[in-house]
Tab-separated table of C-alpha atoms in Angstrom:
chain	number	residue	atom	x	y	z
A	78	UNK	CA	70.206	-36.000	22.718
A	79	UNK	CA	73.755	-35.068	21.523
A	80	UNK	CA	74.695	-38.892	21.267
A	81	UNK	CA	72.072	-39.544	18.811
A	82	UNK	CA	71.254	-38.505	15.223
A	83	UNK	CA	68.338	-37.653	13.102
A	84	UNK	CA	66.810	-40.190	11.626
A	85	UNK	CA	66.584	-40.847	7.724
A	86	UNK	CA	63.841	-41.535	5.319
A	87	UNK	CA	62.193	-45.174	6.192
A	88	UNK	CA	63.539	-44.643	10.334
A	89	UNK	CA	61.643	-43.482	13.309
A	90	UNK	CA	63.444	-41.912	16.210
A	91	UNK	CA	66.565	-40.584	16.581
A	92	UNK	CA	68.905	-43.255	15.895
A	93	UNK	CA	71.857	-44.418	18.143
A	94	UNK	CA	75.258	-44.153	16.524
A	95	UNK	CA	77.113	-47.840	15.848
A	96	UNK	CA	79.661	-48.728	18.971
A	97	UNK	CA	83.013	-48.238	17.904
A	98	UNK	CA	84.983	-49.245	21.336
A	99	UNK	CA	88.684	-47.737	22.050
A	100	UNK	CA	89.685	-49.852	24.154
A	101	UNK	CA	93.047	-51.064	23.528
A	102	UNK	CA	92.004	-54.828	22.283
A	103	UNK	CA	89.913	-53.248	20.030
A	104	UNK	CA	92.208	-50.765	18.935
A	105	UNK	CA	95.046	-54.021	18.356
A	106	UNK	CA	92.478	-56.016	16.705
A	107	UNK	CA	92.095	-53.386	14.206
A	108	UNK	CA	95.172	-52.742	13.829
A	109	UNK	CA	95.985	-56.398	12.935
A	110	UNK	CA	93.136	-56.083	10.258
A	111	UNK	CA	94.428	-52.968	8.471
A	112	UNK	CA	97.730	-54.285	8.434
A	113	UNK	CA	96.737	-57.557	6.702
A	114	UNK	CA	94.657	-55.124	4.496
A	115	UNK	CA	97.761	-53.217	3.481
A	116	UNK	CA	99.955	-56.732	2.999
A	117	UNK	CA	97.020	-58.059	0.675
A	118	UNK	CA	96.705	-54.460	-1.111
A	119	UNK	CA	100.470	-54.897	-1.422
A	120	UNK	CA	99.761	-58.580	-3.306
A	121	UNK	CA	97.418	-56.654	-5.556
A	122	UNK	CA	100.029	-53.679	-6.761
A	123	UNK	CA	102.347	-56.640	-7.465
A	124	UNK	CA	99.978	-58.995	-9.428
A	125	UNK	CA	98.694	-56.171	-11.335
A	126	UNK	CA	102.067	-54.399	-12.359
A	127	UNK	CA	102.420	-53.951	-16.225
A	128	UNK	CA	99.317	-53.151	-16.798
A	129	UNK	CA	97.451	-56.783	-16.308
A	130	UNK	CA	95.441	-57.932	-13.728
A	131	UNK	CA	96.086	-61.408	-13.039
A	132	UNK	CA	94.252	-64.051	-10.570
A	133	UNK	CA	96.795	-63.608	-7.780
A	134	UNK	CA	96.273	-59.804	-7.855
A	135	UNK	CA	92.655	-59.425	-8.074
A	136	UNK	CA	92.248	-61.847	-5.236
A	137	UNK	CA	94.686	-60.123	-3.072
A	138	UNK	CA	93.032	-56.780	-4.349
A	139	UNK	CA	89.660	-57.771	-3.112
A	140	UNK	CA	90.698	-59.625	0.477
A	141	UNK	CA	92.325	-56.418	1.266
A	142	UNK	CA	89.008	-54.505	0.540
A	143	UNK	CA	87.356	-57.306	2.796
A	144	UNK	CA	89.803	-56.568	5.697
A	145	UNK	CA	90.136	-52.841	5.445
A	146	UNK	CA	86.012	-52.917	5.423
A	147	UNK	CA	86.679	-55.520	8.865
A	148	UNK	CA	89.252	-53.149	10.358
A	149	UNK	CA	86.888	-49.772	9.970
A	150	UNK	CA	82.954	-51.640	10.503
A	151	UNK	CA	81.327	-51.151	14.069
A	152	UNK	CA	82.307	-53.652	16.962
A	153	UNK	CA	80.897	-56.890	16.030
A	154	UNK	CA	80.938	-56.909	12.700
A	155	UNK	CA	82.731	-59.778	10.990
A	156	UNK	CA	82.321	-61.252	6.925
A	157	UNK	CA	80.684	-64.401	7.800
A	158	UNK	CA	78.172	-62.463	10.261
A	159	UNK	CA	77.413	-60.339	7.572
A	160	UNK	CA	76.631	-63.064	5.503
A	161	UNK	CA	74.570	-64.832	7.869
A	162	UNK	CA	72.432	-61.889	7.889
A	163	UNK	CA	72.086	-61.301	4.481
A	164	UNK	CA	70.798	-64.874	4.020
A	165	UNK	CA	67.970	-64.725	7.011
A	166	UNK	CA	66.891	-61.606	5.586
A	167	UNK	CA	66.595	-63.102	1.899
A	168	UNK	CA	64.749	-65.814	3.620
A	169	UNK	CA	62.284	-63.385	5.335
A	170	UNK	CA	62.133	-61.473	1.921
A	171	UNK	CA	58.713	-61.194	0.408
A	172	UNK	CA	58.789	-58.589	-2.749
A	173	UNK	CA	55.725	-56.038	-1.792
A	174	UNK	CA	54.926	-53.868	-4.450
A	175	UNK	CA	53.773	-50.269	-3.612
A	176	UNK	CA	52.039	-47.182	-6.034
A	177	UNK	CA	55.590	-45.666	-5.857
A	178	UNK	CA	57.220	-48.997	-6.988
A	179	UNK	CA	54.251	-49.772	-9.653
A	180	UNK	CA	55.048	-46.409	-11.343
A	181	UNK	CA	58.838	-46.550	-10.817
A	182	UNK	CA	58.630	-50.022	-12.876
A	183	UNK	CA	56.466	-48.524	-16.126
A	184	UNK	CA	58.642	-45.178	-15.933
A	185	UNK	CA	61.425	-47.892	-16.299
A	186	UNK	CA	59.632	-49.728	-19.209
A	187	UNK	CA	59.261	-46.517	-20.846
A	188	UNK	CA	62.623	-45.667	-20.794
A	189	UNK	CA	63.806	-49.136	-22.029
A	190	UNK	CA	61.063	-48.757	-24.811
A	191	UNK	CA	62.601	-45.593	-25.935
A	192	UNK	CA	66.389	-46.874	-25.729
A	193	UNK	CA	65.532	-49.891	-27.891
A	194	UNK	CA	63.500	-48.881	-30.182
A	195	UNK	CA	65.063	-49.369	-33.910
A	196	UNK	CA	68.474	-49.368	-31.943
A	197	UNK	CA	70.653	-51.022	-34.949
A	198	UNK	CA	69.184	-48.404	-37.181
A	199	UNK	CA	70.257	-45.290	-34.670
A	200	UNK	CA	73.071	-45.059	-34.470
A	201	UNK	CA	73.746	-46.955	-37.539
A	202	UNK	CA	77.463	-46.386	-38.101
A	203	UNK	CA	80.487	-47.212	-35.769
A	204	UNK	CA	82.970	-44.438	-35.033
A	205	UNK	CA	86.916	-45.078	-34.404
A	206	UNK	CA	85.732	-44.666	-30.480
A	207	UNK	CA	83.509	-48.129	-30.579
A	208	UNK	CA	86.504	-49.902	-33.197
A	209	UNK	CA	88.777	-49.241	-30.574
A	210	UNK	CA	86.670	-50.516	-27.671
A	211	UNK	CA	86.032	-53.503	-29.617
A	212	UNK	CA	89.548	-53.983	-30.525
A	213	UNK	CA	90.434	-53.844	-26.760
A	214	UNK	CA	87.206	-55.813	-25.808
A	215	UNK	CA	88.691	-58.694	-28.243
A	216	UNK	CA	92.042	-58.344	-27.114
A	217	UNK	CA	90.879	-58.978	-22.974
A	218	UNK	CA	88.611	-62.028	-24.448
A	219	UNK	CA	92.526	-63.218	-25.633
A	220	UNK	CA	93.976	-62.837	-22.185
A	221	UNK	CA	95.374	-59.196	-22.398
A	222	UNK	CA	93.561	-58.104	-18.953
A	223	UNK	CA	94.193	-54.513	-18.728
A	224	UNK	CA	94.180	-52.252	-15.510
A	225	UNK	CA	93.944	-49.134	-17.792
A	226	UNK	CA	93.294	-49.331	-21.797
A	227	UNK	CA	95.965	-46.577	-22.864
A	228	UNK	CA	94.590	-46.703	-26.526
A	229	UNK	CA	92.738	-43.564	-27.540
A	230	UNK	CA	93.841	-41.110	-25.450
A	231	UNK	CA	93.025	-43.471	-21.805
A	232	UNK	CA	90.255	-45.209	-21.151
A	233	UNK	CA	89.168	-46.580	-17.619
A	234	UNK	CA	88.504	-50.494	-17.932
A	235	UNK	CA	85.424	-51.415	-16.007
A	236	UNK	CA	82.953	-51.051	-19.382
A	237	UNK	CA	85.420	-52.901	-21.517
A	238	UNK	CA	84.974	-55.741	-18.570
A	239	UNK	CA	81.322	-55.246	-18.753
A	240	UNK	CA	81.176	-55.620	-22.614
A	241	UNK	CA	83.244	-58.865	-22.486
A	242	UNK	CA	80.977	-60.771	-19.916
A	243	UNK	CA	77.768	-59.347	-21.952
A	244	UNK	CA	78.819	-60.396	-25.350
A	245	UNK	CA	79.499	-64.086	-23.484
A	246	UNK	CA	75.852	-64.486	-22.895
A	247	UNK	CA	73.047	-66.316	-24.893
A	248	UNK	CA	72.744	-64.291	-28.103
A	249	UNK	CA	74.911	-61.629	-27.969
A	250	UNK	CA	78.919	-61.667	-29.261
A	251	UNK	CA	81.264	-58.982	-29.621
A	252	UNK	CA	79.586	-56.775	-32.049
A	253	UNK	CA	78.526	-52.937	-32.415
A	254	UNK	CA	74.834	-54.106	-31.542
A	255	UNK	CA	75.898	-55.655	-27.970
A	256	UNK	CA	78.379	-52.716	-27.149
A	257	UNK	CA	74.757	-50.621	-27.654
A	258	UNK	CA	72.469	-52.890	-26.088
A	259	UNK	CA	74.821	-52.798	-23.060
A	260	UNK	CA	74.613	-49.174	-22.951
A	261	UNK	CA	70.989	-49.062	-23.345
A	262	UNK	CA	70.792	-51.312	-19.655
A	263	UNK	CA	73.248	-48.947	-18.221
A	264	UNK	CA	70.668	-46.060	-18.721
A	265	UNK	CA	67.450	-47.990	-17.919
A	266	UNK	CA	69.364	-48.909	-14.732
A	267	UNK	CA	70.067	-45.098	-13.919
A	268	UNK	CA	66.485	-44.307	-13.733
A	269	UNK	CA	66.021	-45.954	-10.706
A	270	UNK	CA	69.755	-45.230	-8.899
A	271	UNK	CA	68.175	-41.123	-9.615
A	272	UNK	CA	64.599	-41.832	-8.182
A	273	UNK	CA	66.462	-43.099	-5.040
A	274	UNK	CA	69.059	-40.190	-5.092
A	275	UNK	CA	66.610	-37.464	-5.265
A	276	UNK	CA	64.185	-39.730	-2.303
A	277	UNK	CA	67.071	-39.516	0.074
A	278	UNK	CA	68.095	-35.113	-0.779
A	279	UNK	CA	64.662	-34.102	-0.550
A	280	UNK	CA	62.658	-36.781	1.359
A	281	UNK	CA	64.715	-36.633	4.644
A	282	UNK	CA	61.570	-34.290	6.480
A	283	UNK	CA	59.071	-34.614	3.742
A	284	UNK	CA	58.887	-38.516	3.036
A	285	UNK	CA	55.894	-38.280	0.332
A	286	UNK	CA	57.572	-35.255	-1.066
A	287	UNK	CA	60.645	-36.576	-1.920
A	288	UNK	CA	59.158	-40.078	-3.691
A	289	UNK	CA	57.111	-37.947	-5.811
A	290	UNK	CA	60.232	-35.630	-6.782
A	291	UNK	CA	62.362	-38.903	-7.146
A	292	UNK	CA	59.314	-40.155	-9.380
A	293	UNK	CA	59.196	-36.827	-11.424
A	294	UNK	CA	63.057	-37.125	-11.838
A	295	UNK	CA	63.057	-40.364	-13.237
A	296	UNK	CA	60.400	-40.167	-15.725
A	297	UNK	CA	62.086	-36.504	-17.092
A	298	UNK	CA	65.559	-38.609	-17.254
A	299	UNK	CA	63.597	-41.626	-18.787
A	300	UNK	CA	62.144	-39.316	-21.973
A	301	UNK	CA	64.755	-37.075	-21.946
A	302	UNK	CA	66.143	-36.388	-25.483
A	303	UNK	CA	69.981	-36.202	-24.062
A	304	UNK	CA	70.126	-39.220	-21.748
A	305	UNK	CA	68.181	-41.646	-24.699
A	306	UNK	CA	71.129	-40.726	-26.989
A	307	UNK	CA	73.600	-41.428	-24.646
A	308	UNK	CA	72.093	-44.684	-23.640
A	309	UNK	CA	72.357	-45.541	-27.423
A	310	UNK	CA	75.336	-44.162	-28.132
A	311	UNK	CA	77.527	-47.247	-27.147
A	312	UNK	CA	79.882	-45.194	-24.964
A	313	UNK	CA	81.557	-45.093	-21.425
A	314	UNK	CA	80.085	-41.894	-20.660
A	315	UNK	CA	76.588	-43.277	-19.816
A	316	UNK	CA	78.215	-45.071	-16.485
A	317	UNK	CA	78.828	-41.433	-15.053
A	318	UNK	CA	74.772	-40.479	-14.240
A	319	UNK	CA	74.931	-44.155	-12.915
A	320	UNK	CA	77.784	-43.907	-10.719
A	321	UNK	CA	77.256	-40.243	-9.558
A	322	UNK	CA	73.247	-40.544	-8.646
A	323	UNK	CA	74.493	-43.513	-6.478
A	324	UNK	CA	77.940	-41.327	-4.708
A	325	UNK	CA	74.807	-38.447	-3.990
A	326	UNK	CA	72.721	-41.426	-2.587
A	327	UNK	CA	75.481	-42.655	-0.491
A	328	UNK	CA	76.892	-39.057	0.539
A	329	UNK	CA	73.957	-37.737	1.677
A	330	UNK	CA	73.358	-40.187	3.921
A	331	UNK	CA	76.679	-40.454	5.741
A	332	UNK	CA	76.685	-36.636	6.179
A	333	UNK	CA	73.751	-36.102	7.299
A	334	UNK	CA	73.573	-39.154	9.297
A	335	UNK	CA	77.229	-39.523	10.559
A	336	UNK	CA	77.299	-43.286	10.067
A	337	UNK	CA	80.010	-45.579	9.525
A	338	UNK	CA	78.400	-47.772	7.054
A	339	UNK	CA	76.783	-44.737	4.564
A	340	UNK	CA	80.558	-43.688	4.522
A	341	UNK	CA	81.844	-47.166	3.809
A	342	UNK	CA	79.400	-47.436	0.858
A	343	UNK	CA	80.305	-43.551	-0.189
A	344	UNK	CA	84.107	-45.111	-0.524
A	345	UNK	CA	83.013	-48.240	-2.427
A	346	UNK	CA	80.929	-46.485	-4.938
A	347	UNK	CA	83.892	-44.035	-5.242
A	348	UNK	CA	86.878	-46.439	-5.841
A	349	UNK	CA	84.253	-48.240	-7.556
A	350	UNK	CA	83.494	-45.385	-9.943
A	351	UNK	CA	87.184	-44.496	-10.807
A	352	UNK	CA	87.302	-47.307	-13.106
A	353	UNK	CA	84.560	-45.620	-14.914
A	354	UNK	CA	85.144	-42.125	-17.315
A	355	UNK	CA	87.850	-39.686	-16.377
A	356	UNK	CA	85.117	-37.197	-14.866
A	357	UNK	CA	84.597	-39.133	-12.241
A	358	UNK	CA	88.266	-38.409	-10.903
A	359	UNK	CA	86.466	-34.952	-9.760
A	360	UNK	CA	84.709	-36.895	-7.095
A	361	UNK	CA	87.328	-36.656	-4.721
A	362	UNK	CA	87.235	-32.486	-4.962
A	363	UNK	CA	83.255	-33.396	-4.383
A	364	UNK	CA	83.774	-35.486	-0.898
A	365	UNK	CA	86.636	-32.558	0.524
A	366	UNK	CA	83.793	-29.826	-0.118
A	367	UNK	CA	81.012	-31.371	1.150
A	368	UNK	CA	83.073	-32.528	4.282
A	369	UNK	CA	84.301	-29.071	4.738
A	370	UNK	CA	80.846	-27.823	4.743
A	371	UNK	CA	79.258	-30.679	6.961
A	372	UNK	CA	82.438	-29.807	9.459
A	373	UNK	CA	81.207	-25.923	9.656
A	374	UNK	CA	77.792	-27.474	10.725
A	375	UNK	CA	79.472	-29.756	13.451
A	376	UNK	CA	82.155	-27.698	14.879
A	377	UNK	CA	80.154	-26.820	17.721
A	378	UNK	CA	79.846	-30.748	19.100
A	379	UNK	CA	82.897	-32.064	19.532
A	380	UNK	CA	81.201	-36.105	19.318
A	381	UNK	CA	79.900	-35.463	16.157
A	382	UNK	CA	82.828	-33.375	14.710
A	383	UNK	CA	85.657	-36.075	15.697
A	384	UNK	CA	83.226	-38.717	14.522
A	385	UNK	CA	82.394	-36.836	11.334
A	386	UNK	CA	86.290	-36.318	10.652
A	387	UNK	CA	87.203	-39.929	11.452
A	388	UNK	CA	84.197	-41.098	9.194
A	389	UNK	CA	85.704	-39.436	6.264
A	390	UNK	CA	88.797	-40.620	6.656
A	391	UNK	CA	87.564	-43.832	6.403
A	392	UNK	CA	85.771	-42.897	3.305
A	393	UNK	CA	88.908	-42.260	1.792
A	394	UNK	CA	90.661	-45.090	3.036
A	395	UNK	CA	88.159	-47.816	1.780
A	396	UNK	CA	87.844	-45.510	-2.033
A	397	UNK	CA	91.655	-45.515	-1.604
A	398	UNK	CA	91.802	-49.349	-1.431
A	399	UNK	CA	89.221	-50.018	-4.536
A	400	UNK	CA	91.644	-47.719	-5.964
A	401	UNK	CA	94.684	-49.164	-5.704
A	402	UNK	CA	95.847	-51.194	-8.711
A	403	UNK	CA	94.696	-48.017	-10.875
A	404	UNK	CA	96.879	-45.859	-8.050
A	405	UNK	CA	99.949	-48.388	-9.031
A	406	UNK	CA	99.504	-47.989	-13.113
A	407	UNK	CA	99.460	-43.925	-12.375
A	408	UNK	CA	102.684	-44.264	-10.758
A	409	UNK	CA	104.000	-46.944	-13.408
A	410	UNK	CA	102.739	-44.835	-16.145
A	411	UNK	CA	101.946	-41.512	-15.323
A	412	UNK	CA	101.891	-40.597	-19.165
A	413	UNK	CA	99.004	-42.507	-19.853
A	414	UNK	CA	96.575	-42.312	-16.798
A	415	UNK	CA	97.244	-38.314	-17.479
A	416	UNK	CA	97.170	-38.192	-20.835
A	417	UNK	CA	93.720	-36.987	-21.844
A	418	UNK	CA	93.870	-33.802	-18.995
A	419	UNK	CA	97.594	-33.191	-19.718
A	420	UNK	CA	96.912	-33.488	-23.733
A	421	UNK	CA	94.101	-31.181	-23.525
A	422	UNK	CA	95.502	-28.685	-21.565
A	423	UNK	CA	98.681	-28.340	-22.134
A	424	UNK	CA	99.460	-30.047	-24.937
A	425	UNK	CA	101.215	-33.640	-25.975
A	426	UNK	CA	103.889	-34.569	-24.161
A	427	UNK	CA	105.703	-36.173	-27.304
A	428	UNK	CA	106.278	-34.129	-30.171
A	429	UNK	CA	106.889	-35.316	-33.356
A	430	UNK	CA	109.193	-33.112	-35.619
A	431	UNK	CA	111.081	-33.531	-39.126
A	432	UNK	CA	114.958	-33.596	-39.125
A	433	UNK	CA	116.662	-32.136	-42.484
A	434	UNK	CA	116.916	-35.033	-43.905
A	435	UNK	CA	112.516	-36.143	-43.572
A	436	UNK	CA	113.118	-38.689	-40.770
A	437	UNK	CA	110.388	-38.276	-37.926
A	438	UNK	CA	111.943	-37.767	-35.038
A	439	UNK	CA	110.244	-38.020	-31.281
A	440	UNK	CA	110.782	-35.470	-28.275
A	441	UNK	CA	109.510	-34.827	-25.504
A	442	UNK	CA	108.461	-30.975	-24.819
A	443	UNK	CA	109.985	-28.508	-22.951
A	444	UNK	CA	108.247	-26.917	-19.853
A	445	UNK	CA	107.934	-23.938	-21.653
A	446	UNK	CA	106.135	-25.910	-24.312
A	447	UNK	CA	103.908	-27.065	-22.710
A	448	UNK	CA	102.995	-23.973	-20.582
A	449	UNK	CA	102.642	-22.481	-24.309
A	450	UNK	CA	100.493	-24.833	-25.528
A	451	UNK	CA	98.466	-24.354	-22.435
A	452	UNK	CA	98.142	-20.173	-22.660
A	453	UNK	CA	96.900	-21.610	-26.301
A	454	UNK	CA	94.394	-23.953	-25.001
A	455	UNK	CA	92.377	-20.966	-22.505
A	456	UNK	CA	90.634	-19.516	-25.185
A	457	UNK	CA	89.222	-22.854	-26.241
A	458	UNK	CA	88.618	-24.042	-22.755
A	459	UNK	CA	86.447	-20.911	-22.002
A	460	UNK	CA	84.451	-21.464	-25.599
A	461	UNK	CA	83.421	-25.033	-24.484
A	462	UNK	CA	82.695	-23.735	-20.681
A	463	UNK	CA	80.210	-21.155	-23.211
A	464	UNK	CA	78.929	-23.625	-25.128
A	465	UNK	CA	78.151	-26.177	-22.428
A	466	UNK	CA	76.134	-23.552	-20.881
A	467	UNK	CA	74.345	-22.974	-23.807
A	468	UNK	CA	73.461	-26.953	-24.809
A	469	UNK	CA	70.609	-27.160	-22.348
A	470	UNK	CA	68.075	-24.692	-23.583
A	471	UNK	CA	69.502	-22.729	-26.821
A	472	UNK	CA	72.474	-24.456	-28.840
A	473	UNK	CA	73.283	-28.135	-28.637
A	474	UNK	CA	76.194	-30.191	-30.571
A	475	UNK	CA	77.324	-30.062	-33.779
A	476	UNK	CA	78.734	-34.052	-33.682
A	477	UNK	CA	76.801	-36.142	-35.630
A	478	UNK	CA	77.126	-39.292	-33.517
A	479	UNK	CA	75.752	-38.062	-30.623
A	480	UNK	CA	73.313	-35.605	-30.947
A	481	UNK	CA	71.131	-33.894	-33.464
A	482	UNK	CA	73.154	-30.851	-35.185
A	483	UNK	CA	72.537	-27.950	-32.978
A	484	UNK	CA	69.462	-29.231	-31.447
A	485	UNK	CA	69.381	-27.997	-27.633
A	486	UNK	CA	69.630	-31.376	-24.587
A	487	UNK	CA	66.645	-30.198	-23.296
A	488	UNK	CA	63.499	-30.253	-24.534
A	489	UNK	CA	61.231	-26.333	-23.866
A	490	UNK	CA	59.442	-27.765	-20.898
A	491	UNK	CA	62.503	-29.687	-19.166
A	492	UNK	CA	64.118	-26.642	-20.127
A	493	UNK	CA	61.757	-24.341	-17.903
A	494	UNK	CA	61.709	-26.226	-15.574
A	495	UNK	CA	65.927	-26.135	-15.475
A	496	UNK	CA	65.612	-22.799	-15.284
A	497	UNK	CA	63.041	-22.716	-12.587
A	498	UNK	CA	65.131	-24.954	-10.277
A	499	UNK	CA	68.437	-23.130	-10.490
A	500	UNK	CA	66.690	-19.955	-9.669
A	501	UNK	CA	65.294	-21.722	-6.333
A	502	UNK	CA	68.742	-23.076	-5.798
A	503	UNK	CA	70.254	-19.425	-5.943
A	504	UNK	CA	67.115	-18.021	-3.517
């Protein structure tokens, strides 16, 4: 029937969208919520101006997640409810172990096995990347609680967070060793975040299908040449697999579902990953496509369009939230949140010249600078666009710290079957 929706791996039936009720006590209710969301939201751009989070900002921060969550959950919904629930179905909880789950856990072994393995020896040498992060690290352990680390070109804060609480536990401290150890989790932990990913896009029709390609995934990811490196490599990157297999978990669901809650947890996973790596400010561009093509596929049913277009919107609204103290240091310094795309594209915005008699002397640059240094930059941009296509099966990196010289990020038969799959994509 129109009013229902096709079920999703694990259901059976068509599922019955959540109640959302219009009527006008509702509609004041939630009203009342979002308001109190955007007054505590409000308390958090205040308690985190200057760059520092502080205990009156983070808590507002997070109570206005809590209430814009409240405002834009089904009817009935409330914290303590949820709660409730949560702890009767711990209670009930008995772990049950199935062939799927057996293999996930030794692909998962294997992959730790291979991130550990003579890990102070490989790398053995810090770069000025990992001082710098353990500079800052040290600096937060002090009290300096950054929004956004500005060193280094910009950095996004949640790994330096992550680093501090991990070097606080029983044997580890703030050392090169724990900054890779951390990383090497981060990875292990992707393996099953993409086994789950690639269950949900292929298993929606085909259950069994899509646990063996979510199986297959994993255990290429878990050997793979490229990802081991990165998980040793002691650097923020190795968050962005994480964080992206679980947005293409979460987005799949709400679109092809049309449910309230897979969008909710699409917008928390989003805000969420902002405090990340940079890359993961292309998300955004990610959701408006996808929504664009899941509205071409609804425009026929008006129920499931205006539902569809009122779902996203509270996507963005609950990402928007996560996102705001990070929103507030982009306004209060625009130089530094930008600094790494600005820098690389069309140059620095300070330049540093000599006067006549050898003083250094700082400007900013003109517009026409800038667009200079950016007609400079294309030719470089398109090389790296080349060579990225080439890394995967024919020419890797030259860096020493993160790769092999020249050695290719796939190995022949990964790289087949890369080859193989993008072919099927384009049929």
């Amino acid at each position: 029937p129109p009013r229902y929706f096709r079920p999703l791996p694990g259901q059976t039936g068509w599922q019955e969208p959540e109640r959302v009720s219009l009527a006008a006590n509702h509609l004041i209710s939630r009203g009342v919520l979002l308001a109190l969301g955007a007054a505590f939201a409000y308390v958090g751009v205040v308690g985190s101006s200057g760059n520092q989070f502080t205990l009156i900002g983070v808590l507002g921060w997070f109570v206005s997640v809590l209430f814009v969550i409240w405002a834009v959950a089904p009817d009935g919904w409330t914290p303590l409810g949820a709660l409730a629930a949560a702890g009767h179905a711990l209670e009930g909880w008995r772990p049950r172990l199935t062939w799927a789950g057996v293999l996930l856990l030794l692909i998962m072994a294997v992959g730790l096995l291979l991130r550990v393995q003579d890990l102070p020896l490989a790398p053995r040498e810090m770069t000025s990347d990992h001082v710098e992060m353990l500079l800052d690290t040290f600096r937060l352990e002090q009290g300096n609680t950054s929004v956004f680390f500005a060193g280094n070109g910009g950095r996004e804060a949640l790994q330096f967070y992550a680093l501090a609480l991990f070097s606080g536990l029983p044997g580890q401290s703030l050392s090169f060793d724990s900054l890779k150890l951390l990383n090497v989790l981060e990875g292990v932990l992707t393996l099953p975040a993409l086994y789950f990913m690639s269950k949900t896009v292929i298993g929606r029709q085909r259950p069994t299908l899509g646990v063996v390609v979510g199986l297959c995934v994993a255990a290429l990811v878990a050997v793979s040449y490229w990802h081991i490196t990165l998980s040793r490599l002691g650097e923020r990157i190795i968050l962005t697999p994480l964080f992206v297999s679980l947005f293409i978990l979460t987005f799949t669901r709400a679109l092809r579902g049309n449910r309230i809650w897979d969008f909710v947890l699409t917008g928390i996973v989003l805000g969420a990953g902002l405090y990340t790596y940079q890359v993961t400010r292309l998300l955004p561009v990610v959701v408006v496509v996808g929504a664009v093509i899941a509205f071409a596929f609804h425009w026929r049913g008006r129920l499931g369009l205006r539902r569809l277009v009122v779902n996203t919107l509270l996507l963005a609204l609950v990402s928007f939230t996560l996102f705001v103290p990070l929103f507030a240091y982009s306004l209060e310094y625009p130089q530094d949140f930008w600094r790494r795309t600005s820098g690389r594209l069309f140059g620095d915005a300070i330049l540093q010249t000599t006067d006549e008699a050898g003083n250094l002397v700082s400007r900013e640059a003109t517009i026409g600078e800038r667009l200079e240094a950016f007609g400079d930059n294309v030719p470089q941009l398109a090389a790296n666009f080349g060579n990225a296509l080439l890394m995967y099966q024919w020419r890797g990196d030259v860096a020493w710290f993160q790769s092999a010289s020249l050695k290719p990020a796939f190995d022949p038969i990964s790289a087949a079957l890369l080859a193989v799959g993008l072919g099927a994509w384009a049929f």
